[in-house]
Short mmCIF file of C-alpha atoms in Angstrom, two decimals:
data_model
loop_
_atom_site.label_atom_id
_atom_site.label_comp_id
_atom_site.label_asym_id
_atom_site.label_seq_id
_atom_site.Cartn_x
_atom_site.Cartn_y
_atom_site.Cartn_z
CA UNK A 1 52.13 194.38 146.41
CA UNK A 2 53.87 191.44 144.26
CA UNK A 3 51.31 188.77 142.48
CA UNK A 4 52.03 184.87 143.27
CA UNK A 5 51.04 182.74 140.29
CA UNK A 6 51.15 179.03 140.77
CA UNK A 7 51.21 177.03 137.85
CA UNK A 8 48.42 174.91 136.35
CA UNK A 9 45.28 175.58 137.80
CA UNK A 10 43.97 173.33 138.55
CA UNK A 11 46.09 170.09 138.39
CA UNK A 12 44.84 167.33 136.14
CA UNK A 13 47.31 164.33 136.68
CA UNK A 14 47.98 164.38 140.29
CA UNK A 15 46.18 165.62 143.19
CA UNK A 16 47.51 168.46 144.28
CA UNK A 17 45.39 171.95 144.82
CA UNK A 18 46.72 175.16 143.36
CA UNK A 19 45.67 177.35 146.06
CA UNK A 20 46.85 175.17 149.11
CA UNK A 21 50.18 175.68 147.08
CA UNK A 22 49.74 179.26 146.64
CA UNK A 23 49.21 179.80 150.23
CA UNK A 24 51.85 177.83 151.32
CA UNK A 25 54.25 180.28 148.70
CA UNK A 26 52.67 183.30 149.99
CA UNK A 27 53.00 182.45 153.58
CA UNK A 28 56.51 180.77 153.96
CA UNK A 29 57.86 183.98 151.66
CA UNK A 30 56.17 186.35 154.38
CA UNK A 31 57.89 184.38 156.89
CA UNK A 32 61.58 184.48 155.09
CA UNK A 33 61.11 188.11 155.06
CA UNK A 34 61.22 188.59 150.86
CA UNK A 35 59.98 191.78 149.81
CA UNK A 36 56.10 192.33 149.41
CA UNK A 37 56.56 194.28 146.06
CA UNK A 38 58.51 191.42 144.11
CA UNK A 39 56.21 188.92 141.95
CA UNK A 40 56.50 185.34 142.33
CA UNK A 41 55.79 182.70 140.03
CA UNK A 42 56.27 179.14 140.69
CA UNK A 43 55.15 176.25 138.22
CA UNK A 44 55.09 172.82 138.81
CA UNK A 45 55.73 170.06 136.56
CA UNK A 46 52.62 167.78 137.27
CA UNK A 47 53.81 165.03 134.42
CA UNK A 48 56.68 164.07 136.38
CA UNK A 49 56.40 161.92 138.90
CA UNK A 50 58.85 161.27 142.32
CA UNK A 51 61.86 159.85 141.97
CA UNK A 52 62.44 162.83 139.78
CA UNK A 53 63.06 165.61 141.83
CA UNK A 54 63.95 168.75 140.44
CA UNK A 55 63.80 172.75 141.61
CA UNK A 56 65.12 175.85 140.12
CA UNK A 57 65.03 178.59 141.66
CA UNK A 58 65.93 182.32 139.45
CA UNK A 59 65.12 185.58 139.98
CA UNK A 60 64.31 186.95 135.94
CA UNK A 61 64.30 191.11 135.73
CA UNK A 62 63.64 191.48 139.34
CA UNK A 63 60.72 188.64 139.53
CA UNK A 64 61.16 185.19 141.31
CA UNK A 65 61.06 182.30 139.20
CA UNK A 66 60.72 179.11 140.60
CA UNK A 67 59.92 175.55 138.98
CA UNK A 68 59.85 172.04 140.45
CA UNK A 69 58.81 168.47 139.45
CA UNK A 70 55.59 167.94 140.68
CA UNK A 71 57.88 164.64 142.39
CA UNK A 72 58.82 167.55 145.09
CA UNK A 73 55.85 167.63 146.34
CA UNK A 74 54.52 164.10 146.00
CA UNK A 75 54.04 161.81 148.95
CA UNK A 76 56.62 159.19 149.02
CA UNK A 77 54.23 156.14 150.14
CA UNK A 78 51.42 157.27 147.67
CA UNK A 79 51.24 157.47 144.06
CA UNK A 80 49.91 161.14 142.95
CA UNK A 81 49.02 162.44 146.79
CA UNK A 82 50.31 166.04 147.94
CA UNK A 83 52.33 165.79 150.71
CA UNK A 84 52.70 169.30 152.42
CA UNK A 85 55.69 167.88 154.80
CA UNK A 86 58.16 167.74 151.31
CA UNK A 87 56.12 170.85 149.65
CA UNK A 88 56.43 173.09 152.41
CA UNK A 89 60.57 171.80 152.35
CA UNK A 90 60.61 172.11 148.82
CA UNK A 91 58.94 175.92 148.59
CA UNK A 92 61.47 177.65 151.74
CA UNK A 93 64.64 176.07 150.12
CA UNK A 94 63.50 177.47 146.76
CA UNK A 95 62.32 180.95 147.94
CA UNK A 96 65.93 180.91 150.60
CA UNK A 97 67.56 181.02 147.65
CA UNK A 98 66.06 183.61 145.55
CA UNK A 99 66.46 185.61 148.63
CA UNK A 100 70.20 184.36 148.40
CA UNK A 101 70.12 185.61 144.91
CA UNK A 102 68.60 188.75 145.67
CA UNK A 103 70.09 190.00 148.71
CA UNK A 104 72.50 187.77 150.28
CA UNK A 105 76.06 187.31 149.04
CA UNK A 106 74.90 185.42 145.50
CA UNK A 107 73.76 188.22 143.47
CA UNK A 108 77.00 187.23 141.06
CA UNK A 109 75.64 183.19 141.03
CA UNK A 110 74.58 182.40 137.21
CA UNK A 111 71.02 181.00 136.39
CA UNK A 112 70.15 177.59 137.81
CA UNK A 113 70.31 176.09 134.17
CA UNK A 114 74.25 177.25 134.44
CA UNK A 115 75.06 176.11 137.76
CA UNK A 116 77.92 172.77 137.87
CA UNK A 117 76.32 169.92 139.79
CA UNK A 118 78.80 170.83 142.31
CA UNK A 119 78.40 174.50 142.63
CA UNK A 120 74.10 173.12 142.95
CA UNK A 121 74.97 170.42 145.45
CA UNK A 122 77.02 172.78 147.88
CA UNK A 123 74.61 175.87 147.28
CA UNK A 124 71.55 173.04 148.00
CA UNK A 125 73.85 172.28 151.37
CA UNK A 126 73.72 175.55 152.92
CA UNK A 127 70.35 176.03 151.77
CA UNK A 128 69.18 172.83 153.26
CA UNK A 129 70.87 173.20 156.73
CA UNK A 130 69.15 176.68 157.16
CA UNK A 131 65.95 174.65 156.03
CA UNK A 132 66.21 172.26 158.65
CA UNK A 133 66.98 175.33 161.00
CA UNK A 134 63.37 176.48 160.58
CA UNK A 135 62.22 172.97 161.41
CA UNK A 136 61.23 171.96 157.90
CA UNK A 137 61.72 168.29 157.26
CA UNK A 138 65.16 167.94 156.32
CA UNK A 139 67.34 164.31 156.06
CA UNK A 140 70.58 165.08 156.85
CA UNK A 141 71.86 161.98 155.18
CA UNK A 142 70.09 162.51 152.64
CA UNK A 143 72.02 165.55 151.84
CA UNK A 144 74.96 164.56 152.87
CA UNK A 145 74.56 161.48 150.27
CA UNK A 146 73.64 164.02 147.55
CA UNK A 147 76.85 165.95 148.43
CA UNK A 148 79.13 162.96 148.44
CA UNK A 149 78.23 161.90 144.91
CA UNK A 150 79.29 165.37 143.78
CA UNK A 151 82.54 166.20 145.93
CA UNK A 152 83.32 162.74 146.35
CA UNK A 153 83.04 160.32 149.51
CA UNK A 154 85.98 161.59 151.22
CA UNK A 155 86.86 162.98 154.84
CA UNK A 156 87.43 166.15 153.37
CA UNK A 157 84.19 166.23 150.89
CA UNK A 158 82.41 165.55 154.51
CA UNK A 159 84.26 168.53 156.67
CA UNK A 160 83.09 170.75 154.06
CA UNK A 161 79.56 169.68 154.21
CA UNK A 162 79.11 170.23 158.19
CA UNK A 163 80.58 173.35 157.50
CA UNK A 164 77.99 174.50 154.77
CA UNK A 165 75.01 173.13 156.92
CA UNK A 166 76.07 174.77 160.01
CA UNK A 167 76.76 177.89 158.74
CA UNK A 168 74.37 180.60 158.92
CA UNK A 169 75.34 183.08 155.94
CA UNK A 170 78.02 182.44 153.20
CA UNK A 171 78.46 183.25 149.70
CA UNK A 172 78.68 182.18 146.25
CA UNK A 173 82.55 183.27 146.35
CA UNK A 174 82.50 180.85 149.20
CA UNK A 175 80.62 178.11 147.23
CA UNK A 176 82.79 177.92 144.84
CA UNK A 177 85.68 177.73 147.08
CA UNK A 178 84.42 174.45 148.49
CA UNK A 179 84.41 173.06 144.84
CA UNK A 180 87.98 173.34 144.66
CA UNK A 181 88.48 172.39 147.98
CA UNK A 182 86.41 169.27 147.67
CA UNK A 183 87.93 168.36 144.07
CA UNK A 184 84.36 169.15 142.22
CA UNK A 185 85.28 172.13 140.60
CA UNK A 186 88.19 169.35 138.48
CA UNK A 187 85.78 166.97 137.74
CA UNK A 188 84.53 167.14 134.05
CA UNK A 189 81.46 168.89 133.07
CA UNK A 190 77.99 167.09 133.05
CA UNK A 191 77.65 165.98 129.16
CA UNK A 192 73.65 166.38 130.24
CA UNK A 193 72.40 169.87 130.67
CA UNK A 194 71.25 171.04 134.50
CA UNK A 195 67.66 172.05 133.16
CA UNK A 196 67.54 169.17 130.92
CA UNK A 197 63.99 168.23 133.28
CA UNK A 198 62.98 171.75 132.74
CA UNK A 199 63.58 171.59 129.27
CA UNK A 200 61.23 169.08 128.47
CA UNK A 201 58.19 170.69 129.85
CA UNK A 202 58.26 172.86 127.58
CA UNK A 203 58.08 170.70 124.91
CA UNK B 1 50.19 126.85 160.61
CA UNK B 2 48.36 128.04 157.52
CA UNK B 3 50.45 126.75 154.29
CA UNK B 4 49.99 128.90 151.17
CA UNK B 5 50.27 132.29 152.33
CA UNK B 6 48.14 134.76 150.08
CA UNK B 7 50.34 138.18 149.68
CA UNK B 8 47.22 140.13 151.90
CA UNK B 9 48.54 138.40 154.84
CA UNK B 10 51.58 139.44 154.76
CA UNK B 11 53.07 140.92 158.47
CA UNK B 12 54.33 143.98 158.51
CA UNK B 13 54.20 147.17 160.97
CA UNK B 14 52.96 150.44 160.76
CA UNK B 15 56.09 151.52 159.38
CA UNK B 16 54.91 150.32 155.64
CA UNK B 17 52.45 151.13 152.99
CA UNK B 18 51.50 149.02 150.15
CA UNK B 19 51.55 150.16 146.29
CA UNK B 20 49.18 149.19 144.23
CA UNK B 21 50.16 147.55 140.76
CA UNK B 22 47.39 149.57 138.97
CA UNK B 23 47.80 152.44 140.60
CA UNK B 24 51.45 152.69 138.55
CA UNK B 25 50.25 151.10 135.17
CA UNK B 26 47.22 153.62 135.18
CA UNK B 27 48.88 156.47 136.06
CA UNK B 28 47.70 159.58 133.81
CA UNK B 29 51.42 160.78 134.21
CA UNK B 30 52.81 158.04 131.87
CA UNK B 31 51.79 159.06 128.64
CA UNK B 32 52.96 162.37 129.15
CA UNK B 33 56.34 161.28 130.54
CA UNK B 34 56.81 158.84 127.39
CA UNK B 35 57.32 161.88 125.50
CA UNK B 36 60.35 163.64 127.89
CA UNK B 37 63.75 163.35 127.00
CA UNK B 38 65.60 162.54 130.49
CA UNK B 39 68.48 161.53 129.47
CA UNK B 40 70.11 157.81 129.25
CA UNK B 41 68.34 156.24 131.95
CA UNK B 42 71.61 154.31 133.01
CA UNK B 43 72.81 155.03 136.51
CA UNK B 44 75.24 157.91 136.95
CA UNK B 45 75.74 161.12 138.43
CA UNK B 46 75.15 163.20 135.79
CA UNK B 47 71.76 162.30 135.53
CA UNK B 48 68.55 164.33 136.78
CA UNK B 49 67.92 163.02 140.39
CA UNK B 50 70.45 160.20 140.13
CA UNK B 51 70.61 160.50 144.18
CA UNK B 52 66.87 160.24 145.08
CA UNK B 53 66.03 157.48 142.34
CA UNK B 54 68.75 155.36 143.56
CA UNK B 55 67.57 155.52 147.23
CA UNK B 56 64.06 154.77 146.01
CA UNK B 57 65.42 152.00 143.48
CA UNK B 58 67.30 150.61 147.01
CA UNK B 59 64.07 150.57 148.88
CA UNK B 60 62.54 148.71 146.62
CA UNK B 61 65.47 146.08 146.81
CA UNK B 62 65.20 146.18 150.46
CA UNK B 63 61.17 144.96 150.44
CA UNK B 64 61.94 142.76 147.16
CA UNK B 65 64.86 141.00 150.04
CA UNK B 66 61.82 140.93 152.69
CA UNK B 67 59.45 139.31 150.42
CA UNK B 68 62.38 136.64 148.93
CA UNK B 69 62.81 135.70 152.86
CA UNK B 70 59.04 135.37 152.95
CA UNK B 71 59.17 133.38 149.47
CA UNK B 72 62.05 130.96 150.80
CA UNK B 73 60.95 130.11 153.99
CA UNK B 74 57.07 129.08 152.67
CA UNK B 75 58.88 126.42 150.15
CA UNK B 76 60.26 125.37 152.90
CA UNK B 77 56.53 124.63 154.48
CA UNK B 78 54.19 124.88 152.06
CA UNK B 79 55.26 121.80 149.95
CA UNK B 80 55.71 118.20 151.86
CA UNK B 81 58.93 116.15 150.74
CA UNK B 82 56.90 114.34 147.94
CA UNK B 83 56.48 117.50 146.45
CA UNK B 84 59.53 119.09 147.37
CA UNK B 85 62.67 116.94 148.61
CA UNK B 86 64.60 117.60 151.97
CA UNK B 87 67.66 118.68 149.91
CA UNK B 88 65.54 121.47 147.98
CA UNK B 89 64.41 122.65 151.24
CA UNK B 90 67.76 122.67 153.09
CA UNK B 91 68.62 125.12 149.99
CA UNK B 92 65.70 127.31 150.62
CA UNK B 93 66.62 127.06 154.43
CA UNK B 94 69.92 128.70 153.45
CA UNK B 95 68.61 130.81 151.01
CA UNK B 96 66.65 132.62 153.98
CA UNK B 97 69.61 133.36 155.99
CA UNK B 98 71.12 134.74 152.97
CA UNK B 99 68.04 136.98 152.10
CA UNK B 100 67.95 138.18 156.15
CA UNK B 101 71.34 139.13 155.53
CA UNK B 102 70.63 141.04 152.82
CA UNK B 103 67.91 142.99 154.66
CA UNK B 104 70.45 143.97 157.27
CA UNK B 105 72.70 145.07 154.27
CA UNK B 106 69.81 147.04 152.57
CA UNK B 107 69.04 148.36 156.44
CA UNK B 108 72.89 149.95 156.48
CA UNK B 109 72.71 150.52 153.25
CA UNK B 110 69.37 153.36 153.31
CA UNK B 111 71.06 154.75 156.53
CA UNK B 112 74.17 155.21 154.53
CA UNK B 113 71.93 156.64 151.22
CA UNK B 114 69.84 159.08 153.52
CA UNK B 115 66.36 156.65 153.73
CA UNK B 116 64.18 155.41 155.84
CA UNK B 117 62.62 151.83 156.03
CA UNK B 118 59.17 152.64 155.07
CA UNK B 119 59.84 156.15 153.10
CA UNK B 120 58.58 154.67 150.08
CA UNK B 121 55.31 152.22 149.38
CA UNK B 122 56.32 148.74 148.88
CA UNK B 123 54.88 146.96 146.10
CA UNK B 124 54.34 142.79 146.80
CA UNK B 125 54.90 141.63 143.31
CA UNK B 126 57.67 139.51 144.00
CA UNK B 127 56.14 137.78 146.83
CA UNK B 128 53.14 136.88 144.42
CA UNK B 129 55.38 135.59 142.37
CA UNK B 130 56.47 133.18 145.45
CA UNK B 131 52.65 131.87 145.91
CA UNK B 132 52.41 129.61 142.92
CA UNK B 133 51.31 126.46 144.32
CA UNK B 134 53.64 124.64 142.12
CA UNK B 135 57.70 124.48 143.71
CA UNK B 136 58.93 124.22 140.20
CA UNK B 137 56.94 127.05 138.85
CA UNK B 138 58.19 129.05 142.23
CA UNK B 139 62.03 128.23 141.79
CA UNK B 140 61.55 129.32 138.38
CA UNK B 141 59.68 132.52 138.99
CA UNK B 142 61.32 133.70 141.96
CA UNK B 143 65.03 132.34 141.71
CA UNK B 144 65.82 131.93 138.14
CA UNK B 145 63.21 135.04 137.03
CA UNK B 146 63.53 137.82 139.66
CA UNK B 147 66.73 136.36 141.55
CA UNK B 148 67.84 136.72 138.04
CA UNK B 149 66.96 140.91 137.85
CA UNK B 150 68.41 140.96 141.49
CA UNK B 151 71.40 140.17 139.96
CA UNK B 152 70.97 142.48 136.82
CA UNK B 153 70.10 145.26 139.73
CA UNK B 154 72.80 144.33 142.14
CA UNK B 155 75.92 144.59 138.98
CA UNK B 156 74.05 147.92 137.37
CA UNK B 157 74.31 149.51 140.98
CA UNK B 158 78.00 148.13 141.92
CA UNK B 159 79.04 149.84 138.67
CA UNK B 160 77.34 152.76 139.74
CA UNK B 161 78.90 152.63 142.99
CA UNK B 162 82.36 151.67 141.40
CA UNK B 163 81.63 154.97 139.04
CA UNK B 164 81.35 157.59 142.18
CA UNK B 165 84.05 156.01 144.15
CA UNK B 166 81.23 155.12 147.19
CA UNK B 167 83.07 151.74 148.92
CA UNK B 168 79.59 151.65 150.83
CA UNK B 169 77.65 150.64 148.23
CA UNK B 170 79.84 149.20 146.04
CA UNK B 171 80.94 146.82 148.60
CA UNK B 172 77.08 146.32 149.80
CA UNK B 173 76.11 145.46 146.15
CA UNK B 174 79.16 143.30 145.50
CA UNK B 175 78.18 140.69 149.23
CA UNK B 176 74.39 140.25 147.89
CA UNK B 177 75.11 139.48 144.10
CA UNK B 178 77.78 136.97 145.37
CA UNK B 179 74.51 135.25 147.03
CA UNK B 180 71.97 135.98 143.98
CA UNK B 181 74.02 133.81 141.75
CA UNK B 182 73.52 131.06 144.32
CA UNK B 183 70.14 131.47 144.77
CA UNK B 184 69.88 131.55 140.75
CA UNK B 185 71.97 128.69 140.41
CA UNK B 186 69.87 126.87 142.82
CA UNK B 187 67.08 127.33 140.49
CA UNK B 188 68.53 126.05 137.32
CA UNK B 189 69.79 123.05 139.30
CA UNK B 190 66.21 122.23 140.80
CA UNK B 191 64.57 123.04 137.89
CA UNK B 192 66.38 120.06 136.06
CA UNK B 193 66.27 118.01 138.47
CA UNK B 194 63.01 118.08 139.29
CA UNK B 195 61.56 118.10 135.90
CA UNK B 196 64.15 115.40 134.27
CA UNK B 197 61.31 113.05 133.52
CA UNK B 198 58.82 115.63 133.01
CA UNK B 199 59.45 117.82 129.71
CA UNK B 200 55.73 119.30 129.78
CA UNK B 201 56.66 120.13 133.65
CA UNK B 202 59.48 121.82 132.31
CA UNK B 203 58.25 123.81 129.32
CA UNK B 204 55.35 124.87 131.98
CA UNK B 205 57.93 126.40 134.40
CA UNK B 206 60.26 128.02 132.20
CA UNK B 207 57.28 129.53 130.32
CA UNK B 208 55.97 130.95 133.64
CA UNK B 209 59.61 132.33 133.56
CA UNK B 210 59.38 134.49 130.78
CA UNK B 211 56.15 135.86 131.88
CA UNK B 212 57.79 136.71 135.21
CA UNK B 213 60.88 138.12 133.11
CA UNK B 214 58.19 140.11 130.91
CA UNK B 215 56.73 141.42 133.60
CA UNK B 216 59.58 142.52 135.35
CA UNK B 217 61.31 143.87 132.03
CA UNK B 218 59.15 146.59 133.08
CA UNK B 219 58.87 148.65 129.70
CA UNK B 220 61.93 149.47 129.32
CA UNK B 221 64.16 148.55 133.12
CA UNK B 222 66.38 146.34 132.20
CA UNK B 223 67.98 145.57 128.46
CA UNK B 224 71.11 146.19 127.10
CA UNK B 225 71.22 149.73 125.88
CA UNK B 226 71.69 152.87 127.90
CA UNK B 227 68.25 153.78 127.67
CA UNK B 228 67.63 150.83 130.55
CA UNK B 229 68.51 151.70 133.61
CA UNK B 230 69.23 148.40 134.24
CA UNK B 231 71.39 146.11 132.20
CA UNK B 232 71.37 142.47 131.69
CA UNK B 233 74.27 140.55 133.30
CA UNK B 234 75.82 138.16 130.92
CA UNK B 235 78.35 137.11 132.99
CA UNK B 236 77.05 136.35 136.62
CA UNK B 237 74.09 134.85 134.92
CA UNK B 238 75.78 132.03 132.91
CA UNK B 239 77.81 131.09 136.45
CA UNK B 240 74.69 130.50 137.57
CA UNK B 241 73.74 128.20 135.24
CA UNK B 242 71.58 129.97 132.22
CA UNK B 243 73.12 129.32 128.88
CA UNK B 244 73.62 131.92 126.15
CA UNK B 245 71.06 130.78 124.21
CA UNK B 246 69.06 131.99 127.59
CA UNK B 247 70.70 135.23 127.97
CA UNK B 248 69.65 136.16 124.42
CA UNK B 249 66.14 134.94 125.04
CA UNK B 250 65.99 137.19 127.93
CA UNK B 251 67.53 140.42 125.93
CA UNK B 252 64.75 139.69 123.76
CA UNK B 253 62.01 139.71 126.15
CA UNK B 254 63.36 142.57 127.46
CA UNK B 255 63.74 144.68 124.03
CA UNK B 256 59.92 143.21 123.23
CA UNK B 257 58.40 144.68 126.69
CA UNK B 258 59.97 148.02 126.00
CA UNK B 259 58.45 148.06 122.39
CA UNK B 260 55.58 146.62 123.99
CA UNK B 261 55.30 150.08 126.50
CA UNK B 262 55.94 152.37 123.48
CA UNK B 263 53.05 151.17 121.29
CA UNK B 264 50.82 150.92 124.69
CA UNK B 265 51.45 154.43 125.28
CA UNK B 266 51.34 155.62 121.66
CA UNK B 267 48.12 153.79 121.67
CA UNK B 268 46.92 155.98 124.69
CA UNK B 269 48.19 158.97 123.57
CA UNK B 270 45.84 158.07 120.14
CA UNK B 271 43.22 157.93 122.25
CA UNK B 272 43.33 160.50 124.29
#
């Protein structure tokens, strides 16, 4: 049987509860079906606060690895509050895409910290759809916003964003197929690293 | 009707929840984040989050355009002529149909960004600013101080806009900050007028001014570097009547409440 280790405990700067977290890990990764004997780890960055949302999800020498801003799982209309709605979001998009990673046509994907913000935004896309699927609390617009400002606010960046959240099961070949479809894959690369949030809690 | 509305009494449904002030200055979370390198904090889409702290950024805009209707239309019957002429209060008549406009524009706007009215807390500090019981101190706290940052907000995120190639929002930002340099304008106007015989009048206002600019310089907001994610407009501020002399006052303010929010916090972090 795999360990889940949810990180601090406790929380000093915001008023979330370790093991309401860890329960809500164990029980949506029960749900989604990932294997019993694989260890999960998720820590959250308590210092940062929502509007800075940030996950990464990795799977490190066969263990899940999964980090957020503690923003993920802050209530919008209240400074510092949990909100289970976003963290119970927040936790099956994360684990859906370890399971991606270890099972399900992305076992070739880099690490989050080497992922192109579009290669992230269309990978989020599919991940977000199936989300919403389970009858999570998804914003569709949302999403489709965050896709737009990577692929570009175009008819075509759109068509390839119903397709990704309709879609059941694709891959990261595919993924990256919609970056050069949508034009993202030509844009320049990000002068700012993709874990540069990640980075600094560990300072 | 009551005159002088106090911000408690403020209407609104079930749909909003109010921030408090302290809760954000107190927060435990700031010390720690004063240390984190995130980045320039300028608006673009390379930046961590860039998506959900520009729908939360909007929000705010679209309660800051709630409370400037609220603002308007109690000059308009808080004050009687003696105090404040017909003329002003035509102004702030049409200033209200311009700030209901912009509410249906920040309305579209959220729908188009992936928000809801409500999602985030509001905070009422621009309405406050809108209760002095002086019209002078008013037009110079809420148009030429935060009608000023609307329009420092409004030309940060049409750049933004004009940087990811969204016509939505660029277009959106580019109808309201057409009207903030009225409203702005309107306030330099009154303010002279109004005060013409009255330099101690005067010096009282525009003082409340800068507080209202300190204050909403925000540690660090607005200035003219990239580490503010927003910048001071130059240009739409001196059509609307502030001089240069102004401008640089206001980059100064601005520069002084960021180095103002370091030394608080490296006096916390002292402390702690």
């Amino acid at each position: 049987m795999g360990t889940i280790t949810v990180t601090p405990d406790p929380f000093n700067l915001v008023e979330f509860d370790t093991a309401t977290i860890r329960r809500l890990v164990e029980e949506i990764a029960g749900s989604l079906g990932l294997p019993t004997d694989v260890d999960i780890s998720l820590t959250v960055d308590e210092a940062v606060p929502h509007p800075i949302v940030a996950t990464m999800a990795d799977v490190v020498d066969g263990a899940i690895d999964l980090w957020c801003t503690g923003g993920c799982f802050e209530a919008r209309d209240k400074t510092r509050a949990f909100s289970e709605r976003h963290a119970r979001a927040e936790i099956t998009a994360m684990l859906l895409r370890t399971r991606d990673r270890l099972s399900g046509g992305f076992e070739s994907a880099p690490s989050d910290a080497e992922l192109l913000p579009g290669e992230r935004t269309a990978w989020d896309c599919y991940t977000m759809g199936r989300v919403g699927a389970l009858g999570h609390n998804v914003h569709r617009q949302k999403r489709r916003y965050d896709f737009r400002l990577q692929h570009g606010f175009t008819d075509a960046a759109d068509a390839a964003f119903d397709r990704l959240w309709a879609t059941p099961s694709t891959t990261w070949g595919a993924i990256r197929e919609v970056c050069v479809e949508t034009g993202a894959a030509d844009r320049p690369k990000p002068k700012l690293p993709a874990d540069l949030v990640r980075r600094g809690s560990r300072v | 009707m009551k005159r002088h509305l106090p911000e408690s009494e403020l209407a609104r449904d079930e749909r909003f929840r109010r921030n408090k002030i302290e809760d954000q200055i107190f927060d435990p979370r700031n010390i720690a984040m004063s240390t984190r390198d995130l980045g320039p904090a300028q608006m673009a889409v390379d930046r961590p989050a860039i998506s959900e702290r520009s729908r939360s950024l909007m929000h705010g805009i679209f309660v800051g355009e709630i409370q400037a209707l609220e603002g308007a239309g109690r000059t308009c019957y808080d004050f009687d002529d003696a105090d404040a002429p017909f003329a002003l209060k035509l102004d702030m008549a049409r200033q209200c149909w311009d700030e209901s406009r912009h509410v249906e524009i920040s309305c579209k706007l959220a729908e188009h960004m992936g928000s809801d009215i409500g999602e985030y807390g509001e905070s009422t500090f621009l309405y406050a600013a809108a209760c002095n019981p002086d019209p002078v101190m008013r037009l110079c706290g809420v148009n030429r101080a935060l009608e000023g940052l609307a329009i420092d907000v409004f030309s940060s995120m049409k750049a933004f806009g004009e940087s990811t190639q969204d016509p939505i929002l660029t277009y959106c930002e580019d109808w309201m900050l057409a009207d903030e340099v009225t409203h702005v304008k309107m306030g330099s106007d009154w303010l002279r007028r109004l005060t013409d015989t009255d330099p101690d009048r005067r010096e009282r206002a525009l003082e409340f001014q800068r507080t209202v600019d300190k204050v909403f310089s925000l540690g660090g907001f607005r200035g003219e570097s990239e580490e503010n994610p927003i910048q001071i407009t130059r240009r739409f501020r001196e059509l609307a009547g502030f001089s240069t002399e102004e401008c640089d006052e206001l980059a100064e303010i601005a520069a002084q409440a960021m180095e103002d929010a370091r030394t608080m916090v490296a006096a916390a972090a002292a402390a702690s």
